[in-house]
PDB file of C-alpha atoms and ligand atoms in Angstrom:
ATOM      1  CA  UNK A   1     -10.102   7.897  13.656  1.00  0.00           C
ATOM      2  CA  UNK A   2     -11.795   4.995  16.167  1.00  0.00           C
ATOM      3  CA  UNK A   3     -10.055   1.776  16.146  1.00  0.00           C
ATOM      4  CA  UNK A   4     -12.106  -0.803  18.136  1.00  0.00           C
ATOM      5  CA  UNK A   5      -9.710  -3.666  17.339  1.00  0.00           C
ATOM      6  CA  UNK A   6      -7.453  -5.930  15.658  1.00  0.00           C
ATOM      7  CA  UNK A   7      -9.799  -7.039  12.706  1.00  0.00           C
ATOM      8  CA  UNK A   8      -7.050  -9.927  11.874  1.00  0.00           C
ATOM      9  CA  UNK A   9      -3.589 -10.612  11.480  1.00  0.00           C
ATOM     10  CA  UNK A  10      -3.253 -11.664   8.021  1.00  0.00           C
ATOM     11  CA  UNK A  11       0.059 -14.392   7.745  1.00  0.00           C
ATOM     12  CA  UNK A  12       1.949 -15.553   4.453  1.00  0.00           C
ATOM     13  CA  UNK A  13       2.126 -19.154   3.908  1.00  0.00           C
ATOM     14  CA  UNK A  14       3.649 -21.396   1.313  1.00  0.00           C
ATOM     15  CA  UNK A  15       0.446 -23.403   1.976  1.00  0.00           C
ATOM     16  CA  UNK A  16      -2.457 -23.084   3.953  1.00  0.00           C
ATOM     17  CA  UNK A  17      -3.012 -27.115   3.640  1.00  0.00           C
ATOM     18  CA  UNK A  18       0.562 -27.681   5.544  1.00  0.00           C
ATOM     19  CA  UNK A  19      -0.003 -24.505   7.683  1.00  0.00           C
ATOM     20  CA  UNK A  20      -3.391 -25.568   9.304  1.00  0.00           C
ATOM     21  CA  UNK A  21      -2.583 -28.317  11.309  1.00  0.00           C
ATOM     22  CA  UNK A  22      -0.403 -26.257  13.630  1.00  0.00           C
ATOM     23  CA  UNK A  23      -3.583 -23.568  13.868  1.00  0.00           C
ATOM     24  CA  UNK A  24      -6.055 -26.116  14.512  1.00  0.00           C
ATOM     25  CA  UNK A  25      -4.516 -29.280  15.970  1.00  0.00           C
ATOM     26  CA  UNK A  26      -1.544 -27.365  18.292  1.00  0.00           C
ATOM     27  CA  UNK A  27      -3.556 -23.883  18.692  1.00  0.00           C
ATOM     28  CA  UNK A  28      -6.830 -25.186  19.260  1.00  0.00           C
ATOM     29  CA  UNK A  29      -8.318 -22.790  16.347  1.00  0.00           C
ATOM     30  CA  UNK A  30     -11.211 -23.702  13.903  1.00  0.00           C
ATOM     31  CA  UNK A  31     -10.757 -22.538  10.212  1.00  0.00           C
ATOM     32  CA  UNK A  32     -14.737 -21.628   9.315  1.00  0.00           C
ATOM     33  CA  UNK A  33     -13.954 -20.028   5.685  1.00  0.00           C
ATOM     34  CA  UNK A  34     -10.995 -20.598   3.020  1.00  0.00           C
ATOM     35  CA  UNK A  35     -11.294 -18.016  -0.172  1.00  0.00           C
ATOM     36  CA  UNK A  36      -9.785 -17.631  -3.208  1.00  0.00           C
ATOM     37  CA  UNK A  37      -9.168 -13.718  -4.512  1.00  0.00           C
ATOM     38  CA  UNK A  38      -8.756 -14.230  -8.126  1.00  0.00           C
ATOM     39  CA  UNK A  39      -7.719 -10.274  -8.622  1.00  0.00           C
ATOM     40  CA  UNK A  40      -5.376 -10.664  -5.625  1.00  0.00           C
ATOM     41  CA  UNK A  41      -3.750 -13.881  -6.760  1.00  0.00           C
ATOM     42  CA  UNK A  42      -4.500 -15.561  -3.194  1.00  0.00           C
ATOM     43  CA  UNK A  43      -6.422 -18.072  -1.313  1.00  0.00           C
ATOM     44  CA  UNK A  44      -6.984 -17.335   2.420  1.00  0.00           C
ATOM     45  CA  UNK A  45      -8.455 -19.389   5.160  1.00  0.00           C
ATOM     46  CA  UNK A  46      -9.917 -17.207   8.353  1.00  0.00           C
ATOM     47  CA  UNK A  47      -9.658 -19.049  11.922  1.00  0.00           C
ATOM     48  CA  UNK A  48     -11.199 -16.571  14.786  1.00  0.00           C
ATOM     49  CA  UNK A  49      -9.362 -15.974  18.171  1.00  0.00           C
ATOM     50  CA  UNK A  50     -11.986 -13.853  19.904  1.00  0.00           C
ATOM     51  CA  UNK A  51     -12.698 -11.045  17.888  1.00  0.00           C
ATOM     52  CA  UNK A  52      -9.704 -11.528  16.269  1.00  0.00           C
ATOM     53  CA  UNK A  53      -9.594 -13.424  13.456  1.00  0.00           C
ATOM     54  CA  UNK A  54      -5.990 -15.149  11.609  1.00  0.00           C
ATOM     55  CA  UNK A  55      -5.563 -14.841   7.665  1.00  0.00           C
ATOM     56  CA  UNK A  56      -3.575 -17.299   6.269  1.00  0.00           C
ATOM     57  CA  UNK A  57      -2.539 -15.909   2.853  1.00  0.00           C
ATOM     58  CA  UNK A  58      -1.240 -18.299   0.033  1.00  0.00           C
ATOM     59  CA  UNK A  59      -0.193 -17.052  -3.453  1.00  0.00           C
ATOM     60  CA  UNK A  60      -1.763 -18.784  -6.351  1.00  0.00           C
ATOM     61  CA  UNK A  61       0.572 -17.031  -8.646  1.00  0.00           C
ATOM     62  CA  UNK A  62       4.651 -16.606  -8.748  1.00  0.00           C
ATOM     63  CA  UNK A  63       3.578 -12.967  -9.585  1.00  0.00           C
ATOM     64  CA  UNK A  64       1.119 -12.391  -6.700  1.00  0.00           C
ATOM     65  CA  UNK A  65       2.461 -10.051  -3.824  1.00  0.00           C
ATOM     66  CA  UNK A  66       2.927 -12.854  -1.576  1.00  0.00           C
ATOM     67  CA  UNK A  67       4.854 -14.900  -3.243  1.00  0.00           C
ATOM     68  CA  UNK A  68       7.300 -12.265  -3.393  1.00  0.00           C
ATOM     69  CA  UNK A  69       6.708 -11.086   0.227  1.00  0.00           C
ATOM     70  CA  UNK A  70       7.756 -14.911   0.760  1.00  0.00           C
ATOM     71  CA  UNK A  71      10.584 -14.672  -1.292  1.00  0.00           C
ATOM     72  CA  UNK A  72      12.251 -11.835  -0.015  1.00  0.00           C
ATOM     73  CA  UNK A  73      11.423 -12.653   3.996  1.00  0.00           C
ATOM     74  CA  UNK A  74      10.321 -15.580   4.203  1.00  0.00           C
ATOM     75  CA  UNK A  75       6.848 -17.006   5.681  1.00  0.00           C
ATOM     76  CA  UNK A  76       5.554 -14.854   8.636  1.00  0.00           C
ATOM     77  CA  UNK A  77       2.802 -12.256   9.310  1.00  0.00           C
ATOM     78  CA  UNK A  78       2.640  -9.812   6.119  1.00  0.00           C
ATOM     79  CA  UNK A  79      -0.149  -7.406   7.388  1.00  0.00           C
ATOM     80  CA  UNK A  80      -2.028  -6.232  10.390  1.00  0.00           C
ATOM     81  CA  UNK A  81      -5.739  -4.920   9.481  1.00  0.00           C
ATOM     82  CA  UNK A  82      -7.378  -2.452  12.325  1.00  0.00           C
ATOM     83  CA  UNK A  83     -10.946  -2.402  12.566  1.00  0.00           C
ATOM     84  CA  UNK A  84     -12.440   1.410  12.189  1.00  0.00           C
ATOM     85  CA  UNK A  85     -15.405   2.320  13.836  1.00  0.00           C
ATOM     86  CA  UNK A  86     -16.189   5.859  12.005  1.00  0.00           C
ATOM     87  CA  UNK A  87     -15.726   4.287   8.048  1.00  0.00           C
ATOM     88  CA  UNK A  88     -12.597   3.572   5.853  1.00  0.00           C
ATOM     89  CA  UNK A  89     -13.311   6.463   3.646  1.00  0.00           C
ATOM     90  CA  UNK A  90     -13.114   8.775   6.985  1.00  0.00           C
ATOM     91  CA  UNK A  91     -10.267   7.423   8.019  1.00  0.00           C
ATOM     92  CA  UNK A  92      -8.634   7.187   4.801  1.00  0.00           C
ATOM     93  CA  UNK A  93      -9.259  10.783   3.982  1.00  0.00           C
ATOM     94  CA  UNK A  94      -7.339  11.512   7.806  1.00  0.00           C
ATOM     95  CA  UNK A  95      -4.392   9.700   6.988  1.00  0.00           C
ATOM     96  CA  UNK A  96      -3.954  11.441   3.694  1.00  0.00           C
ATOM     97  CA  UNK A  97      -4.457  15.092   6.221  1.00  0.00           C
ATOM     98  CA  UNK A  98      -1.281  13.588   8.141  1.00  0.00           C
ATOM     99  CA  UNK A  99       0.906  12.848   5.651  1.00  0.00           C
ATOM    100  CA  UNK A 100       0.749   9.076   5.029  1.00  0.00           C
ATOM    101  CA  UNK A 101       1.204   7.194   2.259  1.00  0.00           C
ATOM    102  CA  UNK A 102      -1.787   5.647   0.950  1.00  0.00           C
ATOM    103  CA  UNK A 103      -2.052   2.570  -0.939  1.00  0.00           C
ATOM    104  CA  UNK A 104      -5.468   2.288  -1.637  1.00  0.00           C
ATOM    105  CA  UNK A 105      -6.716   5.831  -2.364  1.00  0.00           C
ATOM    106  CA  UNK A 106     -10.607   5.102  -2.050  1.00  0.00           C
ATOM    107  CA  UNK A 107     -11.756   1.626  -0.243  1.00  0.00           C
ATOM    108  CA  UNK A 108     -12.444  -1.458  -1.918  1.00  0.00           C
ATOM    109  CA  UNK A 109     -14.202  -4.890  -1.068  1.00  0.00           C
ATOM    110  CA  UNK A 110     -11.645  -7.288   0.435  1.00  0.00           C
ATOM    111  CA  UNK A 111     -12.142 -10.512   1.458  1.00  0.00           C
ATOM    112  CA  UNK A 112     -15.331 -11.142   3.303  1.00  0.00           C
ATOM    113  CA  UNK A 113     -16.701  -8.515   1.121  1.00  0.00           C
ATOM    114  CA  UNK A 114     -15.313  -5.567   4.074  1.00  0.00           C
ATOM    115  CA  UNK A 115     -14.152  -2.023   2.897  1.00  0.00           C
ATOM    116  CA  UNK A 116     -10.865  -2.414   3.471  1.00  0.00           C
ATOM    117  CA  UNK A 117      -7.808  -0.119   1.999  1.00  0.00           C
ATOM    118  CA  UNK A 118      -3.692  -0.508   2.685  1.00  0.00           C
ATOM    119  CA  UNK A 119      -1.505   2.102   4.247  1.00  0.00           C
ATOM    120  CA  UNK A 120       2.398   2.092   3.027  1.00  0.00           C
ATOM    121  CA  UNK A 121       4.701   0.602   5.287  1.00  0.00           C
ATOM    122  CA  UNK A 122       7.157   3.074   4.325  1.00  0.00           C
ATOM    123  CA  UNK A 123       5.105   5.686   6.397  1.00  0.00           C
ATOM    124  CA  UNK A 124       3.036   2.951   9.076  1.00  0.00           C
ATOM    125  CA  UNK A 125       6.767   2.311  11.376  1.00  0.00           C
ATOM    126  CA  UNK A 126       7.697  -0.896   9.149  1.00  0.00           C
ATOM    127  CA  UNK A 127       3.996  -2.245   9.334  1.00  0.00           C
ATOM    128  CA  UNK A 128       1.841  -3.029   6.188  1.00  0.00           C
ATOM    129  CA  UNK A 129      -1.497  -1.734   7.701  1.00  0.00           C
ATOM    130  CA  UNK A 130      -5.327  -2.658   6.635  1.00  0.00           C
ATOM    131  CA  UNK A 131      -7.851  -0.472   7.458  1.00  0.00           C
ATOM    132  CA  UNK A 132     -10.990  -2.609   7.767  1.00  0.00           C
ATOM    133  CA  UNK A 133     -14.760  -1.357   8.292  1.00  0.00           C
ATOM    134  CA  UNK A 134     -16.413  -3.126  11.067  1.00  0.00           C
TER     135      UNK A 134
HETATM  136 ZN1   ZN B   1      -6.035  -8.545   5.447  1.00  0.00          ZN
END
């Protein structure tokens, strides 16, 4: 597969109204979108840094994935998400061909309405990994 960069680094927070200040007042970054994904039991706010852009993930939900990422380590970055050039289906389809666990076995519409599908930190070094069309 083509990666052509970091699409974002997406970051559990308790809140993203007490997590902001430090990205915009301290870092200098400018939130431009917050989100709620009802199925996903989130809200996320996006800042850029170049093409790069920050996800700040908040559960709305005691049962939503990042709550209990939060619970069992604590705030911190939860995901990163590659941008691929040639499609997430491609790439999707090579990752099955080398043996890695898939989470998402076709794409689906993420925030921002991107293909986007997760690869199993159990077989990605430690690393949940997004794979995000671009
Ligand atoms: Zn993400």
């Amino acid at each position: 597969m083509k990666i052509s960069h970091i699409e974002h680094l997406g970051i559990a927070v308790k809140s993203i109204e007490e997590a902001l200040p430090y990205y915009e007042n301290v870092l200098g970054l400018k939130c431009y979108n917050i989100e709620t994904v009802e199925d996903q039991k989130v809200r996320t706010a996006f800042l850029k840094v170049g093409d790069t852009k920050i996800e700040l993930l908040e559960p709305t939900s005691p049962e939503s994935t990042i709550a209990k990422f939060i619970e069992k380590k604590g705030m911190g970055v939860h995901h990163i998400a590659f941008a691929v050039e040639d499609g997430v289906a491609n790439a999707l389809a090579e990752c099955e061909e080398k043996g890695i666990q898939i989470i998402d076995k076709a794409p689906r519409k993420g925030a921002e309405g991107l293909n986007i599908a997760f690869l199993h930190p159990k077989s990605t070094q430690g690393v949940l990994t997004e794979l995000c069309e671009c």
